[in-house]
PDB file of C-alpha atoms in Angstrom:
ATOM      1  CA  MET J   1       0.669 -21.470 -15.563  1.00  0.00           C
ATOM      2  CA  SER J   2      -0.715 -18.202 -16.935  1.00  0.00           C
ATOM      3  CA  GLY J   3      -3.137 -18.045 -13.991  1.00  0.00           C
ATOM      4  CA  LEU J   4      -0.241 -18.433 -11.565  1.00  0.00           C
ATOM      5  CA  VAL J   5       1.765 -15.679 -13.254  1.00  0.00           C
ATOM      6  CA  THR J   6      -1.282 -13.407 -13.334  1.00  0.00           C
ATOM      7  CA  ALA J   7      -1.990 -13.965  -9.636  1.00  0.00           C
ATOM      8  CA  ILE J   8       1.644 -13.301  -8.668  1.00  0.00           C
ATOM      9  CA  THR J   9       1.810 -10.182 -10.842  1.00  0.00           C
ATOM     10  CA  THR J  10      -1.484  -8.933  -9.449  1.00  0.00           C
ATOM     11  CA  GLY J  11      -0.308  -9.548  -5.891  1.00  0.00           C
ATOM     12  CA  ILE J  12       2.971  -7.693  -6.413  1.00  0.00           C
ATOM     13  CA  THR J  13       1.242  -4.787  -8.152  1.00  0.00           C
ATOM     14  CA  ALA J  14      -1.535  -4.451  -5.583  1.00  0.00           C
ATOM     15  CA  PHE J  15       0.826  -4.675  -2.616  1.00  0.00           C
ATOM     16  CA  SER J  16       3.325  -2.216  -4.075  1.00  0.00           C
ATOM     17  CA  ALA J  17       0.640   0.297  -4.999  1.00  0.00           C
ATOM     18  CA  THR J  18      -1.041   0.245  -1.597  1.00  0.00           C
ATOM     19  CA  ASN J  19       2.032  -0.025   0.624  1.00  0.00           C
ATOM     20  CA  ILE J  20       4.668   2.203  -0.960  1.00  0.00           C
ATOM     21  CA  ASP J  21       4.031   4.799   1.749  1.00  0.00           C
ATOM     22  CA  ASP J  22       4.807   2.138   4.366  1.00  0.00           C
ATOM     23  CA  ILE J  23       8.423   2.254   3.179  1.00  0.00           C
ATOM     24  CA  VAL J  24       8.679   5.795   4.528  1.00  0.00           C
ATOM     25  CA  ILE J  25       7.034   4.916   7.848  1.00  0.00           C
ATOM     26  CA  LEU J  26       9.092   1.750   8.273  1.00  0.00           C
ATOM     27  CA  THR J  27      12.286   3.623   7.442  1.00  0.00           C
ATOM     28  CA  LEU J  28      11.481   6.127  10.173  1.00  0.00           C
ATOM     29  CA  LEU J  29      10.754   3.307  12.619  1.00  0.00           C
ATOM     30  CA  PHE J  30      13.987   1.467  11.863  1.00  0.00           C
ATOM     31  CA  SER J  31      15.902   4.710  12.298  1.00  0.00           C
ATOM     32  CA  GLN J  32      14.628   4.860  15.899  1.00  0.00           C
ATOM     33  CA  ILE J  33      15.906   1.439  16.968  1.00  0.00           C
ATOM     34  CA  ASN J  34      17.495   1.464  20.420  1.00  0.00           C
ATOM     35  CA  LYS J  35      17.847  -0.798  23.456  1.00  0.00           C
ATOM     36  CA  THR J  36      14.102  -0.937  24.113  1.00  0.00           C
ATOM     37  CA  PHE J  37      12.811  -0.705  20.544  1.00  0.00           C
ATOM     38  CA  ARG J  38      14.172  -3.532  18.407  1.00  0.00           C
ATOM     39  CA  SER J  39      13.814  -4.769  14.847  1.00  0.00           C
ATOM     40  CA  ARG J  40      11.683  -7.715  15.991  1.00  0.00           C
ATOM     41  CA  HIS J  41       9.085  -5.301  17.361  1.00  0.00           C
ATOM     42  CA  ILE J  42       8.790  -3.634  13.958  1.00  0.00           C
ATOM     43  CA  LEU J  43       8.652  -6.899  12.004  1.00  0.00           C
ATOM     44  CA  THR J  44       6.089  -8.533  14.308  1.00  0.00           C
ATOM     45  CA  GLY J  45       3.975  -5.415  14.563  1.00  0.00           C
ATOM     46  CA  GLN J  46       3.967  -4.903  10.803  1.00  0.00           C
ATOM     47  CA  TYR J  47       2.774  -8.472  10.234  1.00  0.00           C
ATOM     48  CA  LEU J  48       0.055  -8.138  12.875  1.00  0.00           C
ATOM     49  CA  GLY J  49      -1.223  -4.854  11.456  1.00  0.00           C
ATOM     50  CA  PHE J  50      -1.206  -6.154   7.897  1.00  0.00           C
ATOM     51  CA  ALA J  51      -2.956  -9.378   8.927  1.00  0.00           C
ATOM     52  CA  ALA J  52      -5.716  -7.260  10.477  1.00  0.00           C
ATOM     53  CA  LEU J  53      -6.116  -5.416   7.166  1.00  0.00           C
ATOM     54  CA  ILE J  54      -6.423  -8.705   5.279  1.00  0.00           C
ATOM     55  CA  ILE J  55      -9.022 -10.033   7.712  1.00  0.00           C
ATOM     56  CA  ALA J  56     -11.026  -6.829   7.309  1.00  0.00           C
ATOM     57  CA  SER J  57     -10.881  -7.239   3.507  1.00  0.00           C
ATOM     58  CA  LEU J  58     -11.816 -10.931   3.280  1.00  0.00           C
ATOM     59  CA  PRO J  59     -15.589 -10.264   3.267  1.00  0.00           C
ATOM     60  CA  GLY J  60     -15.020  -9.086  -0.294  1.00  0.00           C
ATOM     61  CA  PHE J  61     -14.063 -12.624  -1.317  1.00  0.00           C
ATOM     62  CA  LEU J  62     -17.059 -14.112   0.491  1.00  0.00           C
ATOM     63  CA  GLY J  63     -19.299 -11.629  -1.305  1.00  0.00           C
ATOM     64  CA  GLY J  64     -17.718 -12.678  -4.572  1.00  0.00           C
ATOM     65  CA  LEU J  65     -19.089 -16.174  -4.064  1.00  0.00           C
ATOM     66  CA  ILE J  66     -22.633 -14.779  -4.091  1.00  0.00           C
ATOM     67  CA  ILE J  67     -22.582 -11.607  -6.214  1.00  0.00           C
ATOM     68  CA  PRO J  68     -22.433 -12.052 -10.039  1.00  0.00           C
ATOM     69  CA  GLN J  69     -18.917 -11.708 -11.436  1.00  0.00           C
ATOM     70  CA  ASP J  70     -19.863  -8.841 -13.781  1.00  0.00           C
ATOM     71  CA  TRP J  71     -21.038  -6.804 -10.795  1.00  0.00           C
ATOM     72  CA  ILE J  72     -17.875  -7.626  -8.891  1.00  0.00           C
ATOM     73  CA  ARG J  73     -15.729  -6.129 -11.635  1.00  0.00           C
ATOM     74  CA  LEU J  74     -17.496  -2.809 -11.182  1.00  0.00           C
ATOM     75  CA  LEU J  75     -15.878  -2.635  -7.739  1.00  0.00           C
ATOM     76  CA  GLY J  76     -12.643  -2.031  -9.621  1.00  0.00           C
ATOM     77  CA  LEU J  77     -13.896   1.527 -10.049  1.00  0.00           C
ATOM     78  CA  MET J  78     -12.990   2.119  -6.397  1.00  0.00           C
ATOM     79  CA  PRO J  79      -9.179   2.041  -6.892  1.00  0.00           C
ATOM     80  CA  ILE J  80      -9.626   4.173 -10.020  1.00  0.00           C
ATOM     81  CA  ILE J  81     -11.579   6.789  -8.076  1.00  0.00           C
ATOM     82  CA  ILE J  82      -9.013   6.738  -5.278  1.00  0.00           C
ATOM     83  CA  GLY J  83      -6.152   7.101  -7.752  1.00  0.00           C
ATOM     84  CA  VAL J  84      -7.750   9.956  -9.699  1.00  0.00           C
ATOM     85  CA  SER J  85      -8.696  11.728  -6.478  1.00  0.00           C
ATOM     86  CA  SER J  86      -5.120  11.405  -5.207  1.00  0.00           C
ATOM     87  CA  LEU J  87      -3.722  12.785  -8.474  1.00  0.00           C
ATOM     88  CA  ILE J  88      -5.992  15.807  -8.299  1.00  0.00           C
ATOM     89  CA  LYS J  89      -5.416  16.545  -4.634  1.00  0.00           C
ATOM     90  CA  ARG J  90      -1.673  15.767  -4.645  1.00  0.00           C
ATOM     91  CA  GLU J  91      -1.546  16.057  -0.863  1.00  0.00           C
ATOM     92  CA  GLU J  92       1.906  15.415   0.553  1.00  0.00           C
ATOM     93  CA  ASP J  93       2.499  14.286   4.118  1.00  0.00           C
ATOM     94  CA  SER J  94       5.360  16.043   5.831  1.00  0.00           C
ATOM     95  CA  PRO J  95       8.113  14.084   7.639  1.00  0.00           C
ATOM     96  CA  GLU J  96       6.944  15.678  10.883  1.00  0.00           C
ATOM     97  CA  GLU J  97       3.481  14.169  10.422  1.00  0.00           C
ATOM     98  CA  ALA J  98       5.007  10.762   9.721  1.00  0.00           C
ATOM     99  CA  LYS J  99       7.072  10.960  12.868  1.00  0.00           C
ATOM    100  CA  GLU J 100       4.022  11.838  14.914  1.00  0.00           C
ATOM    101  CA  GLU J 101       2.378   8.634  13.686  1.00  0.00           C
ATOM    102  CA  THR J 102       5.113   6.581  15.295  1.00  0.00           C
ATOM    103  CA  GLU J 103       3.855   7.362  18.795  1.00  0.00           C
ATOM    104  CA  PRO J 104       0.205   6.226  19.006  1.00  0.00           C
ATOM    105  CA  SER J 105      -1.470   4.562  21.925  1.00  0.00           C
ATOM    106  CA  CYS J 106      -3.186   1.273  21.183  1.00  0.00           C
ATOM    107  CA  PRO J 107      -5.122  -0.386  24.009  1.00  0.00           C
ATOM    108  CA  SER J 108      -5.567  -4.074  23.219  1.00  0.00           C
ATOM    109  CA  ILE J 109      -7.215  -7.124  24.750  1.00  0.00           C
ATOM    110  CA  ILE J 110      -4.074  -9.151  24.044  1.00  0.00           C
ATOM    111  CA  SER J 111      -1.767  -6.522  25.540  1.00  0.00           C
ATOM    112  CA  SER J 112      -0.396  -9.052  28.003  1.00  0.00           C
ATOM    113  CA  PHE J 113       0.844 -11.291  25.167  1.00  0.00           C
ATOM    114  CA  ILE J 114       2.748  -8.770  23.053  1.00  0.00           C
ATOM    115  CA  SER J 115       4.976  -5.846  23.968  1.00  0.00           C
ATOM    116  CA  PRO J 116       3.787  -2.236  23.840  1.00  0.00           C
ATOM    117  CA  GLN J 117       6.344  -1.549  21.082  1.00  0.00           C
ATOM    118  CA  THR J 118       4.852  -4.281  18.902  1.00  0.00           C
ATOM    119  CA  ARG J 119       1.315  -3.065  19.549  1.00  0.00           C
ATOM    120  CA  ASN J 120       2.283   0.452  18.566  1.00  0.00           C
ATOM    121  CA  VAL J 121       3.825  -0.695  15.283  1.00  0.00           C
ATOM    122  CA  ALA J 122       0.738  -2.832  14.555  1.00  0.00           C
ATOM    123  CA  ALA J 123      -1.482   0.189  15.206  1.00  0.00           C
ATOM    124  CA  ILE J 124       0.601   2.283  12.809  1.00  0.00           C
ATOM    125  CA  ALA J 125       0.474  -0.425  10.121  1.00  0.00           C
ATOM    126  CA  PHE J 126      -3.301  -0.777  10.405  1.00  0.00           C
ATOM    127  CA  ALA J 127      -4.049   2.950  10.575  1.00  0.00           C
ATOM    128  CA  ASN J 128      -1.698   3.784   7.705  1.00  0.00           C
ATOM    129  CA  GLY J 129      -3.151   0.988   5.565  1.00  0.00           C
ATOM    130  CA  SER J 130      -6.818   1.400   6.448  1.00  0.00           C
ATOM    131  CA  ASP J 131      -7.523   2.863   3.001  1.00  0.00           C
ATOM    132  CA  ASN J 132      -6.038  -0.306   1.462  1.00  0.00           C
ATOM    133  CA  ILE J 133      -9.234  -2.140   2.370  1.00  0.00           C
ATOM    134  CA  SER J 134     -11.121  -0.309  -0.372  1.00  0.00           C
ATOM    135  CA  VAL J 135      -8.618  -1.763  -2.867  1.00  0.00           C
ATOM    136  CA  TYR J 136      -8.337  -5.273  -1.410  1.00  0.00           C
ATOM    137  CA  VAL J 137     -12.108  -5.867  -1.149  1.00  0.00           C
ATOM    138  CA  PRO J 138     -12.786  -5.685  -4.921  1.00  0.00           C
ATOM    139  CA  LEU J 139      -9.498  -7.454  -5.658  1.00  0.00           C
ATOM    140  CA  PHE J 140     -10.399 -10.392  -3.412  1.00  0.00           C
ATOM    141  CA  ALA J 141     -13.990 -10.425  -4.656  1.00  0.00           C
ATOM    142  CA  ASN J 142     -12.728 -10.746  -8.230  1.00  0.00           C
ATOM    143  CA  SER J 143     -10.412 -13.673  -7.382  1.00  0.00           C
ATOM    144  CA  GLU J 144     -10.914 -17.414  -7.351  1.00  0.00           C
ATOM    145  CA  LEU J 145      -9.855 -19.308  -4.228  1.00  0.00           C
ATOM    146  CA  ASP J 146      -6.549 -20.538  -5.698  1.00  0.00           C
ATOM    147  CA  SER J 147      -5.702 -17.051  -7.005  1.00  0.00           C
ATOM    148  CA  LEU J 148      -6.606 -15.533  -3.645  1.00  0.00           C
ATOM    149  CA  LEU J 149      -4.259 -17.901  -1.803  1.00  0.00           C
ATOM    150  CA  ILE J 150      -1.423 -17.022  -4.186  1.00  0.00           C
ATOM    151  CA  ILE J 151      -2.089 -13.290  -3.818  1.00  0.00           C
ATOM    152  CA  LEU J 152      -2.138 -13.570  -0.020  1.00  0.00           C
ATOM    153  CA  SER J 153       1.121 -15.556  -0.095  1.00  0.00           C
ATOM    154  CA  VAL J 154       2.690 -12.812  -2.198  1.00  0.00           C
ATOM    155  CA  PHE J 155       1.324 -10.164   0.163  1.00  0.00           C
ATOM    156  CA  PHE J 156       2.761 -11.728   3.318  1.00  0.00           C
ATOM    157  CA  SER J 157       6.081 -12.461   1.605  1.00  0.00           C
ATOM    158  CA  LEU J 158       6.358  -8.829   0.534  1.00  0.00           C
ATOM    159  CA  VAL J 159       5.715  -7.621   4.076  1.00  0.00           C
ATOM    160  CA  GLY J 160       9.069  -9.149   5.009  1.00  0.00           C
ATOM    161  CA  VAL J 161      10.685  -7.723   1.890  1.00  0.00           C
ATOM    162  CA  TRP J 162       9.288  -4.281   2.738  1.00  0.00           C
ATOM    163  CA  CYS J 163      10.724  -4.453   6.265  1.00  0.00           C
ATOM    164  CA  TYR J 164      14.128  -5.537   4.976  1.00  0.00           C
ATOM    165  CA  ALA J 165      14.149  -2.813   2.325  1.00  0.00           C
ATOM    166  CA  ALA J 166      13.175  -0.168   4.878  1.00  0.00           C
ATOM    167  CA  TYR J 167      15.940  -1.349   7.203  1.00  0.00           C
ATOM    168  CA  LYS J 168      18.474  -0.971   4.388  1.00  0.00           C
ATOM    169  CA  LEU J 169      17.052   2.447   3.479  1.00  0.00           C
ATOM    170  CA  THR J 170      18.077   3.759   6.879  1.00  0.00           C
ATOM    171  CA  TYR J 171      21.601   3.686   5.455  1.00  0.00           C
ATOM    172  CA  LEU J 172      20.476   5.448   2.228  1.00  0.00           C
ATOM    173  CA  PRO J 173      18.484   8.527   3.307  1.00  0.00           C
ATOM    174  CA  ALA J 174      18.560   9.964  -0.227  1.00  0.00           C
ATOM    175  CA  ILE J 175      16.403   7.074  -1.494  1.00  0.00           C
ATOM    176  CA  ALA J 176      13.967   7.461   1.392  1.00  0.00           C
ATOM    177  CA  HIS J 177      13.727  11.167   0.548  1.00  0.00           C
ATOM    178  CA  PHE J 178      12.999  10.303  -3.095  1.00  0.00           C
ATOM    179  CA  LEU J 179      10.141   8.009  -2.097  1.00  0.00           C
ATOM    180  CA  THR J 180       8.727  10.698   0.162  1.00  0.00           C
ATOM    181  CA  GLU J 181       8.845  13.340  -2.569  1.00  0.00           C
ATOM    182  CA  ASN J 182       7.648  11.243  -5.524  1.00  0.00           C
ATOM    183  CA  GLY J 183       5.436   8.552  -4.014  1.00  0.00           C
ATOM    184  CA  ASN J 184       2.338  10.731  -4.376  1.00  0.00           C
ATOM    185  CA  SER J 185       2.917  10.886  -8.137  1.00  0.00           C
ATOM    186  CA  PHE J 186       3.258   7.259  -9.211  1.00  0.00           C
ATOM    187  CA  VAL J 187       1.259   5.439  -6.507  1.00  0.00           C
ATOM    188  CA  PRO J 188      -2.095   6.883  -7.748  1.00  0.00           C
ATOM    189  CA  CYS J 189      -1.119   5.844 -11.288  1.00  0.00           C
ATOM    190  CA  ILE J 190      -0.596   2.247 -10.155  1.00  0.00           C
ATOM    191  CA  LEU J 191      -3.941   2.313  -8.305  1.00  0.00           C
ATOM    192  CA  ILE J 192      -5.689   3.456 -11.480  1.00  0.00           C
ATOM    193  CA  GLY J 193      -4.002   0.689 -13.451  1.00  0.00           C
ATOM    194  CA  LEU J 194      -5.022  -1.872 -10.840  1.00  0.00           C
ATOM    195  CA  GLY J 195      -8.634  -0.720 -11.025  1.00  0.00           C
ATOM    196  CA  VAL J 196      -8.594  -0.926 -14.826  1.00  0.00           C
ATOM    197  CA  PHE J 197      -7.224  -4.466 -14.586  1.00  0.00           C
ATOM    198  CA  ILE J 198     -10.014  -5.521 -12.199  1.00  0.00           C
ATOM    199  CA  VAL J 199     -12.667  -4.077 -14.518  1.00  0.00           C
ATOM    200  CA  THR J 200     -11.237  -5.236 -17.868  1.00  0.00           C
ATOM    201  CA  GLU J 201      -8.680  -7.977 -17.023  1.00  0.00           C
ATOM    202  CA  ASN J 202      -6.672  -6.586 -19.932  1.00  0.00           C
ATOM    203  CA  PHE J 203      -2.943  -5.866 -19.446  1.00  0.00           C
ATOM    204  CA  ASN J 204      -2.785  -3.574 -22.493  1.00  0.00           C
ATOM    205  CA  TRP J 205      -5.469  -1.298 -21.114  1.00  0.00           C
ATOM    206  CA  THR J 206      -3.825  -1.466 -17.692  1.00  0.00           C
ATOM    207  CA  LEU J 207      -0.452  -0.370 -19.065  1.00  0.00           C
ATOM    208  CA  PHE J 208      -2.091   2.375 -21.117  1.00  0.00           C
ATOM    209  CA  SER J 209      -3.977   3.693 -18.085  1.00  0.00           C
ATOM    210  CA  VAL J 210      -0.822   3.761 -15.933  1.00  0.00           C
ATOM    211  CA  ILE J 211       1.159   5.659 -18.585  1.00  0.00           C
ATOM    212  CA  SER J 212      -1.701   8.085 -19.228  1.00  0.00           C
ATOM    213  CA  SER J 213      -2.149   8.694 -15.496  1.00  0.00           C
ATOM    214  CA  TYR J 214       1.547   9.368 -15.024  1.00  0.00           C
ATOM    215  CA  ILE J 215       1.583  11.854 -17.925  1.00  0.00           C
ATOM    216  CA  PHE J 216      -1.448  13.532 -16.357  1.00  0.00           C
ATOM    217  CA  SER J 217       0.370  13.738 -13.003  1.00  0.00           C
ATOM    218  CA  LEU J 218       3.357  15.374 -14.699  1.00  0.00           C
ATOM    219  CA  ILE J 219       1.063  17.935 -16.338  1.00  0.00           C
ATOM    220  CA  LEU J 220      -0.538  18.677 -12.971  1.00  0.00           C
ATOM    221  CA  GLY J 221       2.914  19.018 -11.436  1.00  0.00           C
ATOM    222  CA  PHE J 222       4.034  21.545 -14.040  1.00  0.00           C
ATOM    223  CA  ASN J 223       0.817  23.527 -13.592  1.00  0.00           C
ATOM    224  CA  THR J 224       1.110  23.696  -9.812  1.00  0.00           C
ATOM    225  CA  GLN J 225       4.819  24.595  -9.676  1.00  0.00           C
ATOM    226  CA  PRO J 226       4.436  28.249 -10.713  1.00  0.00           C
ATOM    227  CA  SER J 227       1.699  28.909  -8.157  1.00  0.00           C
ATOM    228  CA  SER J 228       3.765  27.238  -5.436  1.00  0.00           C
ATOM    229  CA  GLU J 229       6.775  29.371  -6.287  1.00  0.00           C
ATOM    230  CA  GLU J 230       4.660  32.539  -6.187  1.00  0.00           C
ATOM    231  CA  GLN J 231       3.551  31.704  -2.665  1.00  0.00           C
TER     232      GLN J 231
END
């Protein structure tokens, strides 16, 4: 039972940490629904793009069957490095940049089977989540087959939850604005915590790392505010 709870918790944490920015993109997409661009295009495209990310990350699990487990845990340093780097850089994407991402061109071999709208959403989902692969590879490599199946089930369930939440957020623009403004602060903290969990498999250290990272992000925020105001 504890293994099941751990796998579900890990799946929720990993998905939330790596896909919180998708809420903003999906909210923008749902706000553009019209007669030719429907909710089904967004939902289908999001699932296709996310499935491509999972397929690209599965070699990590196959490598985990060969590489010693102690070496696999060292891959958990990757999310930590990404999280720390994000905290230091604190780069914020503007809404204009997010809107530009909603109009890519995506030539595809299976273009005759799915609509251009769906292909475009899938391209956005894959491009926006391409950095997730560096998190999923060590996570999958550090998982047993039964844990991996549970994590993947959680992932694909949360894709639907994410789409539903984004659809509802179109009616609550203040919440979408909050995610846009603050996502760059707490997402890196969650990534650091996830990396610590992969390396140590200790929830106490994971919680401590998340709290410490968030305090560090607040300190960075206070230090950068004066310089921003001067500019």
